[in-house]
XYZ file of C-alpha atoms in Angstrom:
749
model
C 0.000 0.000 0.000
C 1.402 3.391 -0.972
C 1.358 6.203 1.584
C -1.471 8.728 1.324
C -0.636 11.805 -0.731
C -0.563 14.561 1.841
C 2.269 16.795 3.123
C 2.708 14.743 6.289
C 3.087 11.410 4.470
C 5.377 12.890 1.812
C 7.622 14.378 4.480
C 7.878 11.231 6.662
C 7.446 8.612 3.938
C 8.034 5.133 5.477
C 9.773 5.863 8.782
C 9.259 7.873 11.950
C 11.800 8.793 14.585
C 10.791 10.203 17.951
C 10.143 9.640 21.635
C 7.181 7.862 23.225
C 4.879 10.625 24.434
C 1.954 8.490 25.657
C 0.972 4.821 25.670
C -2.693 4.720 24.694
C -3.160 0.958 24.789
C -0.972 -2.065 25.426
C -1.947 -5.735 25.291
C 0.320 -7.612 27.706
C -0.339 -10.938 25.994
C 0.781 -10.168 22.440
C 2.525 -6.791 22.728
C 0.013 -4.993 20.487
C 0.381 -1.311 21.323
C -1.120 2.016 20.357
C 1.126 4.926 21.296
C 1.510 8.617 20.664
C 4.955 9.338 19.213
C 6.476 12.797 19.452
C 8.085 12.589 16.027
C 11.009 14.732 14.975
C 9.929 17.852 13.107
C 6.281 17.733 14.188
C 4.477 19.683 16.860
C 1.641 17.241 17.490
C 2.143 13.577 18.552
C 1.457 10.974 15.847
C -0.541 7.814 16.543
C 1.564 4.698 15.985
C 0.251 1.115 15.991
C 2.255 -2.120 16.191
C 3.823 -4.760 18.411
C 6.288 -3.368 20.951
C 8.117 -5.268 23.680
C 8.184 -3.444 27.039
C 7.958 -0.021 25.448
C 8.149 2.811 27.979
C 7.415 6.513 28.160
C 10.319 8.646 26.955
C 12.008 5.936 24.901
C 13.532 6.937 21.583
C 12.414 4.721 18.687
C 12.869 4.592 14.928
C 9.730 3.046 13.447
C 9.534 1.528 9.957
C 6.183 0.829 8.324
C 3.399 2.455 6.356
C 0.488 4.842 6.789
C -3.083 3.664 7.204
C -6.376 5.529 7.340
C -8.523 3.999 10.103
C -12.254 4.516 9.555
C -12.710 5.451 13.217
C -9.360 6.765 14.491
C -8.071 8.459 11.352
C -4.438 8.572 10.171
C -2.111 6.066 11.886
C 1.378 4.783 11.258
C 1.437 0.968 11.124
C 4.794 -0.312 12.380
C 6.350 -3.371 10.767
C 9.548 -3.229 12.835
C 11.365 -0.713 14.969
C 14.707 0.163 16.530
C 15.014 1.495 20.067
C 17.468 3.727 21.887
C 17.596 5.284 25.311
C 16.046 8.763 25.409
C 18.345 11.625 24.477
C 16.298 14.599 25.626
C 15.786 15.897 29.151
C 12.030 15.463 28.849
C 12.390 11.928 27.510
C 14.839 10.959 30.254
C 12.489 12.282 32.926
C 9.528 10.280 31.551
C 11.606 7.133 31.050
C 13.048 7.106 34.579
C 9.691 7.810 36.208
C 7.934 4.939 34.454
C 10.565 2.240 33.919
C 13.040 2.194 36.791
C 11.939 0.791 40.145
C 12.817 3.147 42.987
C 12.450 6.278 40.838
C 9.084 7.981 40.800
C 8.237 11.266 39.065
C 9.659 13.371 41.930
C 13.051 11.644 42.039
C 13.226 11.665 38.253
C 12.711 15.421 38.367
C 15.513 15.826 40.968
C 17.975 13.721 38.971
C 17.302 15.345 35.625
C 17.406 18.849 37.100
C 20.872 18.095 38.535
C 22.559 15.944 35.843
C 20.569 17.018 32.792
C 21.328 15.114 29.598
C 24.009 13.046 31.426
C 21.516 11.511 33.888
C 21.360 8.015 32.361
C 25.133 7.826 31.912
C 25.666 8.775 35.552
C 23.200 6.164 36.805
C 24.765 3.457 34.654
C 28.477 4.199 35.049
C 28.914 6.606 37.977
C 26.108 5.703 40.365
C 28.249 6.826 43.335
C 27.641 10.415 42.183
C 23.876 10.126 42.778
C 24.331 11.246 46.378
C 25.408 14.661 45.040
C 21.736 15.344 44.364
C 20.055 17.071 47.339
C 17.474 14.743 48.842
C 19.114 11.504 47.637
C 21.152 9.637 50.252
C 23.245 6.448 50.003
C 20.275 4.098 50.519
C 18.191 5.853 47.883
C 21.150 5.929 45.493
C 21.648 2.181 45.848
C 17.955 1.585 45.153
C 18.191 3.680 42.014
C 21.292 1.794 40.815
C 19.657 -1.592 41.540
C 16.428 -0.465 39.879
C 18.334 0.608 36.762
C 20.113 -2.742 36.574
C 16.857 -4.640 37.069
C 15.068 -2.535 34.453
C 17.880 -3.097 31.944
C 17.836 -6.850 32.448
C 14.039 -6.966 32.389
C 13.914 -5.129 29.087
C 16.506 -7.499 27.628
C 14.451 -10.466 28.853
C 11.227 -9.091 27.390
C 12.774 -8.359 24.000
C 14.455 -11.772 23.918
C 11.310 -13.742 24.708
C 9.065 -11.688 22.445
C 10.874 -13.392 19.582
C 9.441 -16.677 20.793
C 5.878 -15.406 21.117
C 6.049 -15.086 24.914
C 3.778 -12.331 26.222
C 5.123 -9.375 28.178
C 3.293 -10.638 31.241
C 4.945 -14.041 31.046
C 8.318 -12.409 30.405
C 7.800 -10.548 33.701
C 7.114 -13.906 35.335
C 10.248 -15.461 33.838
C 12.369 -12.578 35.090
C 10.748 -12.756 38.515
C 11.504 -16.501 38.699
C 15.109 -16.524 37.457
C 16.235 -12.933 38.024
C 19.227 -11.666 36.061
C 20.049 -15.230 34.980
C 16.729 -15.632 33.133
C 18.060 -15.828 29.578
C 21.027 -18.036 30.478
C 18.842 -20.394 32.534
C 16.332 -20.839 29.726
C 19.056 -21.365 27.138
C 20.514 -24.183 29.231
C 17.164 -25.937 29.733
C 14.071 -24.188 28.325
C 11.839 -26.997 29.566
C 12.192 -25.657 33.095
C 9.712 -22.964 32.065
C 6.890 -25.510 31.889
C 7.177 -26.403 35.580
C 8.814 -23.311 37.113
C 6.771 -20.421 35.698
C 3.047 -20.059 36.293
C 1.094 -19.787 33.037
C 3.803 -21.065 30.677
C 3.056 -24.509 29.348
C 5.036 -27.249 27.722
C 4.237 -26.078 24.178
C 5.846 -22.658 24.727
C 8.906 -24.223 26.345
C 9.052 -26.741 23.490
C 8.962 -23.976 20.881
C 11.901 -22.206 22.515
C 13.791 -25.490 22.846
C 13.366 -26.300 19.165
C 14.571 -22.840 18.136
C 17.663 -23.400 20.281
C 18.374 -26.638 18.462
C 17.377 -29.118 21.179
C 16.271 -32.293 19.332
C 12.729 -33.640 19.634
C 14.036 -36.963 21.025
C 16.028 -35.248 23.782
C 15.902 -36.846 27.246
C 15.307 -33.314 28.597
C 12.119 -33.128 26.540
C 10.736 -36.476 27.705
C 11.414 -35.725 31.384
C 9.911 -32.259 31.101
C 6.791 -33.631 29.420
C 6.241 -36.106 32.256
C 6.666 -33.503 34.986
C 4.462 -31.024 33.129
C 1.707 -33.568 32.542
C 1.749 -34.663 36.192
C 1.489 -31.017 37.236
C -1.442 -30.581 34.839
C -3.195 -33.562 36.430
C -2.597 -32.153 39.914
C -4.133 -28.849 38.769
C -7.251 -30.903 37.948
C -7.298 -32.342 41.481
C -5.413 -35.605 40.989
C -2.755 -36.753 43.444
C -1.310 -39.471 41.200
C -1.846 -40.733 37.648
C -1.943 -44.355 36.447
C 1.184 -44.965 34.412
C -0.719 -46.245 31.364
C -2.926 -43.134 31.213
C 0.025 -40.806 31.762
C 2.086 -42.331 28.950
C -0.845 -42.452 26.552
C -1.696 -38.779 27.082
C 1.921 -37.670 26.570
C 2.377 -39.822 23.467
C -0.777 -38.335 21.938
C -0.166 -34.716 22.932
C 3.589 -34.380 22.450
C 4.484 -37.250 20.073
C 7.194 -38.654 22.327
C 7.998 -42.371 21.825
C 6.948 -44.822 24.530
C 10.498 -46.091 25.132
C 11.823 -42.566 25.673
C 9.084 -41.918 28.248
C 9.829 -45.160 30.101
C 13.483 -44.168 30.322
C 12.509 -40.718 31.547
C 10.286 -42.166 34.295
C 13.111 -44.443 35.423
C 15.502 -41.479 35.540
C 13.080 -39.239 37.470
C 12.299 -42.047 39.904
C 15.990 -42.729 40.525
C 16.533 -39.013 41.177
C 13.639 -38.815 43.660
C 11.504 -36.530 41.510
C 8.780 -39.176 41.226
C 7.381 -41.906 43.429
C 5.998 -45.127 41.930
C 3.560 -47.520 43.617
C 1.812 -50.645 42.300
C -1.943 -50.468 41.663
C -4.377 -53.359 41.948
C -4.938 -53.658 38.181
C -1.277 -54.340 37.332
C -0.739 -50.681 36.612
C 1.489 -48.234 38.500
C 0.578 -45.055 40.355
C 2.947 -42.248 39.320
C 3.244 -39.467 41.903
C 5.062 -36.197 41.935
C 7.482 -36.476 44.834
C 5.768 -33.716 46.828
C 2.303 -35.288 46.595
C 3.489 -38.745 47.597
C 5.132 -37.244 50.672
C 1.977 -35.323 51.634
C -0.349 -38.294 51.193
C 1.814 -40.767 53.109
C 2.690 -38.205 55.758
C -0.997 -37.352 56.285
C -1.866 -40.975 56.942
C 1.004 -41.581 59.353
C 0.289 -38.441 61.367
C -3.481 -38.980 61.389
C -2.946 -42.454 62.821
C -0.783 -41.007 65.586
C -3.585 -38.605 66.544
C -6.251 -41.341 66.324
C -4.255 -43.709 68.544
C -4.301 -41.442 71.612
C -7.765 -41.094 73.205
C -8.865 -37.655 74.458
C -9.088 -36.981 78.201
C -12.333 -38.036 79.855
C -14.893 -35.313 80.505
C -15.015 -33.769 83.976
C -18.569 -32.476 83.515
C -21.948 -34.111 83.046
C -22.475 -33.813 79.293
C -26.259 -34.300 79.355
C -26.749 -31.648 82.025
C -24.427 -29.257 80.182
C -26.367 -29.773 76.945
C -29.650 -29.090 78.729
C -28.258 -25.852 80.080
C -26.892 -24.883 76.632
C -30.341 -25.319 75.094
C -31.950 -23.300 77.878
C -29.414 -20.470 77.586
C -29.803 -20.252 73.805
C -33.573 -20.859 73.693
C -33.246 -23.785 71.294
C -34.063 -27.472 71.186
C -31.346 -29.699 69.790
C -32.314 -32.623 67.565
C -31.081 -36.073 68.506
C -28.602 -36.059 65.586
C -27.128 -32.787 66.848
C -26.777 -34.127 70.389
C -25.089 -37.259 69.019
C -22.713 -35.104 66.961
C -21.734 -32.989 69.987
C -21.097 -36.049 72.149
C -19.119 -37.673 69.324
C -16.930 -34.581 68.899
C -16.128 -34.481 72.618
C -15.474 -38.219 72.910
C -13.123 -38.915 69.980
C -9.686 -37.779 68.914
C -10.842 -37.116 65.353
C -14.441 -36.804 64.157
C -16.375 -35.449 61.175
C -19.701 -33.641 60.897
C -21.180 -33.269 57.427
C -24.460 -31.839 56.216
C -26.036 -29.324 53.892
C -27.171 -25.752 54.576
C -29.553 -25.252 57.472
C -28.823 -28.619 59.095
C -27.382 -27.169 62.283
C -23.619 -27.464 61.814
C -22.955 -24.007 63.271
C -25.139 -24.741 66.327
C -23.088 -27.866 66.972
C -19.843 -25.906 66.770
C -21.204 -23.355 69.243
C -22.246 -26.134 71.615
C -18.843 -27.837 71.418
C -17.162 -24.492 72.170
C -19.445 -23.905 75.166
C -18.996 -27.380 76.653
C -15.239 -27.180 76.129
C -15.219 -23.888 78.031
C -17.041 -25.550 80.919
C -14.258 -28.161 80.976
C -11.585 -25.415 80.946
C -10.417 -26.640 77.554
C -9.240 -24.273 74.797
C -10.776 -24.331 71.317
C -9.168 -23.158 68.068
C -11.622 -22.233 65.290
C -10.218 -22.144 61.767
C -11.200 -22.386 58.093
C -9.332 -22.576 54.752
C -10.082 -19.018 53.581
C -10.409 -15.581 55.138
C -14.033 -15.306 54.046
C -14.909 -18.672 55.563
C -13.085 -17.826 58.811
C -14.871 -14.484 59.057
C -18.246 -16.145 58.544
C -17.412 -18.798 61.149
C -16.508 -16.078 63.645
C -19.726 -14.151 62.932
C -22.005 -17.177 63.280
C -20.394 -18.598 66.433
C -19.396 -15.428 68.250
C -15.939 -16.950 68.729
C -12.625 -15.810 67.278
C -11.734 -17.703 64.091
C -8.708 -17.460 61.799
C -7.588 -18.874 58.491
C -5.587 -22.082 58.522
C -2.513 -20.223 57.304
C -2.737 -17.823 60.254
C -3.564 -20.612 62.683
C -0.553 -22.595 61.491
C 1.532 -19.372 61.572
C 2.883 -19.306 58.058
C 6.113 -17.312 57.816
C 6.684 -15.575 54.448
C 10.338 -15.007 55.325
C 11.035 -18.692 55.926
C 8.230 -19.812 53.609
C 7.124 -22.474 56.069
C 4.591 -23.087 58.818
C 5.824 -22.354 62.305
C 3.285 -24.740 63.803
C 4.374 -28.293 63.090
C 5.299 -31.578 64.746
C 7.932 -29.884 66.909
C 5.797 -26.830 67.676
C 2.211 -28.115 67.648
C -1.017 -26.175 68.004
C -1.836 -25.382 71.618
C -5.612 -25.803 71.427
C -7.209 -28.747 73.213
C -9.845 -28.933 70.480
C -9.200 -27.814 66.889
C -12.356 -27.213 64.846
C -11.999 -26.771 61.077
C -14.977 -25.527 59.053
C -15.528 -25.746 55.259
C -13.375 -28.867 55.042
C -14.633 -29.577 51.507
C -12.205 -26.838 50.435
C -9.214 -28.527 52.060
C -6.677 -29.922 49.577
C -4.007 -32.504 50.388
C -1.241 -29.934 50.916
C -3.164 -27.960 53.505
C -4.558 -31.058 55.215
C -1.038 -32.370 55.738
C 0.074 -29.016 57.129
C -2.894 -29.148 59.524
C -2.637 -32.743 60.746
C 1.114 -32.368 61.134
C 0.503 -29.565 63.657
C -2.236 -31.296 65.693
C -0.728 -32.611 68.894
C -1.574 -36.229 69.788
C -3.906 -35.972 72.774
C -5.709 -32.987 71.262
C -8.999 -33.394 69.399
C -9.745 -32.542 65.794
C -13.294 -31.836 64.597
C -13.759 -31.504 60.828
C -16.967 -29.843 59.622
C -18.084 -29.528 56.018
C -20.562 -30.304 53.265
C -19.357 -33.270 51.258
C -21.862 -32.549 48.460
C -20.191 -29.260 47.562
C -17.410 -28.980 45.013
C -14.124 -30.534 46.106
C -10.988 -28.483 46.689
C -9.337 -26.569 43.881
C -6.005 -28.179 44.765
C -5.142 -31.884 44.559
C -6.939 -34.459 46.661
C -10.448 -35.278 47.785
C -9.783 -35.029 51.501
C -13.268 -34.822 53.023
C -14.768 -37.542 50.825
C -11.802 -39.874 51.456
C -11.963 -39.353 55.228
C -15.712 -40.017 55.234
C -15.427 -43.214 53.223
C -12.401 -44.788 54.899
C -14.394 -46.091 57.890
C -11.652 -45.152 60.352
C -13.140 -41.886 61.659
C -16.480 -41.367 63.502
C -18.974 -39.447 61.335
C -22.300 -37.699 61.941
C -24.387 -36.970 58.842
C -26.993 -34.254 59.321
C -30.119 -34.423 57.158
C -32.811 -32.531 59.061
C -33.285 -28.882 58.030
C -33.490 -26.361 60.872
C -32.708 -23.012 59.235
C -35.870 -22.468 57.221
C -37.672 -19.151 57.280
C -41.364 -18.919 56.528
C -41.825 -18.864 52.735
C -38.048 -19.273 52.361
C -36.915 -21.363 49.401
C -33.094 -21.092 49.281
C -32.384 -23.892 51.751
C -35.309 -26.044 50.590
C -34.291 -25.765 46.925
C -30.655 -26.497 47.748
C -31.692 -29.790 49.330
C -34.072 -30.610 46.483
C -31.263 -30.125 43.968
C -28.909 -32.214 46.095
C -31.500 -35.006 46.052
C -31.775 -34.856 42.263
C -35.103 -33.023 42.182
C -35.940 -29.822 40.351
C -36.157 -26.783 42.638
C -39.439 -25.030 43.292
C -39.758 -22.254 40.711
C -42.265 -19.725 42.072
C -44.032 -17.194 39.926
C -42.825 -13.636 40.441
C -45.120 -11.675 42.731
C -45.520 -7.936 43.073
C -47.100 -8.221 46.505
C -44.596 -10.481 48.223
C -40.811 -10.575 48.149
C -39.359 -14.079 47.887
C -35.813 -15.288 48.456
C -35.616 -17.439 45.311
C -36.503 -16.692 41.677
C -36.014 -18.293 38.268
C -36.045 -16.000 35.225
C -36.540 -17.786 31.910
C -34.185 -16.641 29.157
C -33.498 -18.746 26.061
C -30.738 -16.639 24.537
C -27.432 -16.254 26.456
C -26.913 -12.706 25.152
C -30.360 -11.757 26.430
C -29.508 -13.533 29.690
C -26.322 -11.483 30.086
C -28.284 -8.250 29.692
C -30.866 -9.474 32.205
C -28.106 -10.208 34.725
C -26.713 -6.722 34.219
C -30.153 -5.206 34.866
C -30.661 -7.366 37.958
C -27.341 -6.382 39.531
C -27.367 -2.702 38.636
C -31.060 -1.838 38.974
C -33.712 -4.370 39.910
C -32.172 -6.032 42.989
C -30.866 -2.786 44.570
C -34.153 -0.998 43.993
C -36.505 -3.744 45.166
C -34.481 -5.430 47.906
C -32.292 -2.484 48.989
C -29.125 -4.563 48.598
C -25.804 -2.822 47.811
C -24.920 -3.826 44.219
C -21.153 -3.528 44.684
C -20.685 -5.011 48.150
C -23.547 -7.469 48.602
C -24.475 -8.901 45.181
C -22.338 -11.619 43.611
C -22.731 -13.104 40.139
C -21.522 -16.727 40.084
C -21.044 -18.384 36.706
C -20.173 -22.010 35.895
C -17.588 -21.079 33.242
C -15.173 -18.315 32.297
C -15.959 -18.159 28.583
C -19.144 -17.437 26.665
C -21.790 -14.724 26.704
C -22.770 -15.563 30.291
C -19.278 -16.558 31.404
C -17.254 -14.841 34.108
C -15.149 -12.764 31.714
C -17.993 -11.268 29.656
C -20.205 -10.608 32.683
C -17.330 -8.813 34.403
C -16.921 -6.609 31.331
C -20.645 -5.771 31.192
C -20.853 -4.916 34.876
C -17.608 -2.948 34.861
C -18.919 -0.842 31.974
C -21.817 0.191 34.201
C -20.016 0.784 37.493
C -16.944 2.486 36.003
C -18.500 4.366 33.073
C -17.379 7.751 34.413
C -13.832 6.713 35.290
C -10.976 7.932 33.095
C -7.829 6.621 34.795
C -7.088 2.965 34.126
C -4.361 0.353 33.741
C -4.450 -2.436 31.146
C -2.817 -5.701 32.075
C -3.039 -9.179 30.562
C -6.466 -8.693 29.015
C -7.926 -6.878 32.034
C -8.636 -3.176 32.339
C -8.720 -1.853 35.909
C -10.434 1.365 37.041
C -10.706 3.053 40.444
C -13.738 1.592 42.211
C -13.421 -1.822 40.562
C -14.283 -4.865 42.629
C -11.333 -7.260 42.400
C -10.419 -10.784 43.438
C -7.024 -12.002 44.662
C -6.194 -15.161 42.692
C -3.276 -16.571 44.693
C -1.831 -16.424 48.194
C 0.533 -13.520 48.852
C 2.000 -14.012 52.301
C 4.026 -10.807 52.282
C 0.981 -8.671 51.570
C -1.188 -10.929 53.769
C -3.857 -11.182 51.088
C -5.006 -14.621 50.012
C -6.607 -16.536 47.158
C -10.304 -15.638 47.042
C -10.115 -12.382 49.017
C -12.284 -9.639 47.516
C -11.318 -5.963 47.595
C -11.907 -2.645 45.839
C -9.487 -0.476 43.884
C -9.178 2.883 45.627
C -6.434 4.483 43.526
C -4.523 4.033 40.283
C -1.109 5.596 39.660
C -0.794 5.506 35.871
C 2.714 6.997 35.835
C 4.176 4.309 38.069
C 1.685 1.633 36.947
C 0.531 0.902 40.497
C -2.850 -0.074 41.876
C -3.908 0.476 45.481
C -6.758 -1.732 46.698
C -8.686 -1.984 49.941
C -9.066 -5.447 51.490
C -10.962 -5.535 54.793
C -9.900 -1.966 55.677
C -6.256 -2.688 54.747
C -4.686 -0.919 51.776
C -2.551 -3.109 49.503
C -0.349 -1.742 46.705
C 0.342 -3.764 43.558
C 3.262 -3.031 41.258
C 2.719 -3.619 37.563
C 4.422 -7.019 37.548
C 2.121 -8.130 40.405
C -1.137 -7.371 38.616
C -1.462 -10.965 37.436
C -2.513 -11.752 41.023
C -5.822 -9.869 40.705
C -8.826 -10.032 38.417
C -12.267 -8.457 38.254
C -14.800 -9.845 40.743
C -18.222 -8.560 39.714
C -18.642 -12.150 38.512
C -16.645 -15.123 39.818
C -16.487 -18.848 39.197
C -18.229 -21.291 41.508
C -14.905 -22.506 42.892
C -13.851 -18.952 43.763
C -17.129 -18.418 45.636
C -16.614 -21.375 47.972
C -16.523 -20.556 51.657
C -18.386 -17.273 51.151
C -21.894 -16.030 51.787
C -23.434 -13.119 49.911
C -26.658 -11.238 50.550
C -27.720 -11.888 46.947
C -26.459 -14.331 44.332
C -27.263 -14.345 40.595
C -26.459 -17.545 38.683
C -26.656 -18.027 34.883
C -27.819 -21.521 33.871
C -27.583 -22.076 30.104
C -26.820 -25.008 27.836
C -23.888 -22.890 26.579
C -22.204 -24.180 29.759
C -23.159 -27.768 28.998
C -19.844 -29.339 30.062
C -20.097 -27.673 33.490
C -23.761 -28.329 34.220
C -23.323 -30.542 37.267
C -25.454 -30.992 40.343
C -22.737 -30.281 42.893
C -21.678 -27.151 41.013
C -25.218 -25.725 40.958
C -25.719 -26.772 44.592
C -22.501 -25.043 45.672
C -23.414 -21.820 43.873
C -26.950 -21.803 45.245
C -25.818 -22.260 48.850
C -23.710 -19.078 48.660
C -26.889 -16.942 48.776
C -28.112 -15.715 52.151
C -31.128 -13.479 51.456
C -31.728 -13.881 47.730
C -30.869 -16.295 44.914
C -31.872 -15.682 41.284
C -31.279 -18.224 38.513
C -31.283 -16.801 34.975
C -31.448 -19.203 32.056
C -33.488 -21.893 30.396
C -35.250 -24.662 32.271
C -33.744 -27.370 30.074
C -30.252 -26.398 31.249
C -31.480 -26.443 34.846
C -32.827 -29.966 34.354
C -29.503 -31.096 32.863
C -27.591 -29.737 35.842
C -29.878 -31.345 38.428
C -29.788 -34.749 36.723
C -26.009 -34.791 36.231
C -24.714 -36.207 39.507
C -21.496 -37.547 37.995
C -18.636 -36.569 40.270
C -15.395 -36.310 38.377
C -13.088 -39.025 39.621
C -9.900 -37.893 41.270
C -6.895 -40.159 41.498
C -5.991 -40.145 45.193
C -5.309 -42.861 47.794
C -5.714 -41.109 51.135
C -8.814 -43.131 52.026
C -7.319 -46.368 50.711
C -4.173 -45.852 52.771
C -6.210 -45.281 55.932
C -8.072 -48.546 55.356
C -4.785 -50.469 55.284
C -3.812 -51.742 58.715
C -0.088 -51.497 58.069
C 1.495 -48.058 57.755
C 2.651 -47.035 54.268
C 6.352 -47.522 53.578
C 8.275 -44.318 54.263
C 9.762 -42.560 51.282
C 13.566 -42.791 51.398
C 13.838 -39.005 51.097
C 10.676 -38.134 52.985
C 11.025 -35.074 55.127
C 8.165 -33.140 56.696
C 9.612 -29.769 55.752
C 10.166 -30.866 52.167
C 6.619 -32.180 51.915
C 5.275 -28.709 52.663
C 7.513 -26.895 50.196
C 4.673 -26.540 47.674
C 2.725 -24.440 50.164
């Protein structure tokens, strides 16, 4: 295409040289960028479009390409390739330092440039000892600036290097964070490490880099990496081990690696203690990642130690104490509840399971009260902050997350409560045990002192943990631990349908679908919508208008949309976009990162544990400020302000809508759930049941009745490969792993 015939195009022809004046848009995944370039010889910035790796304000670039005439945005310069240089003007240097170098904000950049002028970058790079000449910059600040410059230089090199392999800017950040200044060298030596070391980078990306570096397809490195990656993928799906035959078949099909090469790789990894192999009953072999084998075997051994020591006998009359508890609280306990309380006080380990409204919280309160009468201490804990907060609110007792209870130390990256420093509570009560994965269960049971009592409370019909294992179901089925199953519903308001419908769904029956009434407010509704796009608009109207107006429920703080899937018209991603458009329509400041756009006021979700910030997977907060110059976000979590640097933004996502798994352990005043055949693969009974039981005052299903019927009828629970229950059934302890070490087994936490 020839350039348009106007004075500007004739003057610049096919190249532009200038400094980056403003970054209008940047896609972290593919590097696609729209920027305003202050081109040489022109007063007004020129819009430039193309793929740029880690481009920053103030950078000097020479762009080669051609002119286009966009039907909406007008004249643009489309970049085919570009060359970059450090800024050479005072203004460019000031912008570059303030946006790229950690430890230098706009104010320090101003101080440096005012003092050193055009020599600022040279001084930082080659004469950093002179930085203390600048008034207001001491030795500590000077060292931070020098280190920030070095880090920024290496990071840019890493991002440019990996862009050539199709690695996104976000993942390049992750690679640099993982390997530091040795990132490029480490990957050159063994690119397959990326598949297991760096979150979000899979085997295919590592394989592409390896092939470009000349590593042959039949390399032993490749076979070993494929096995470790595939085992990690299985563990992400909840499996603790994988049958050898299934593992080899999946790798052969997906990565075209010969069977013999895989067998040799398994033998090598086993000999080097990276895997653990155990025979299965059907002449197959269970293949474990080393960490998961240690956690499963260690859990069984420690649980047996706790089970073998009976609790101290009660020094009070239990029946009389229960009578007094009922009188004080103006309640009448059912026989199953009384049995559960007596069981919890009489055994070293016991389990209480039941659905919503079956009296689990009342039992916990009673156990706490009777323990107090015996002068025994009780520790209340739950897997997540939301679940712990709810437990504290419903019992009136102090409750903490398991990580806080076990005293996780970010500095040492280990739990301070363990076999040598056990928990001091006489009775440890854990709620929402369905969320407990194998890692966290091992950390817990390892810290329970033999002679103490452990009461596990949860709803086995809810979704299992996100992490590997099926802890609650295995413990219930092993036959080694006393169990009370609660079936009678107690928490049922007049005309209330949430609890009743939850139990109907759990029993495989369609919920009661009442007709909407203008004279009476209900707590459960079903709105028929055949088209997912129409359903998405209905959900937006419900959250932003109809529910707040009719029920006086805060749309930002008290309404939660819970969707079965991330993709699709009524998936988490699209619903978040629709709701954000409404709540943030007047906001101008924003930051784009990895496909997300964040505005002040946005409701956000933490997606992984951050022990230094003390914010954890599933915590919900609100963005209170955005610093576009320094690419920082400040968010409020439970009255605590948390600041995220740009490279940390992968830890948060929008939370107007969340997945069912992310909603576990929480209660919301109102819940809106899309139910469409578009989500056919995820229409499962336990998923719908889990979502429904998150609602406290109001639940609204939006979708078509056929999809609802499919979900209720589908009671197939996805099988997880795990042997915790099987090991407990065996009378002989499992053989110890030759390298087993309690501290090592918790390294994944």
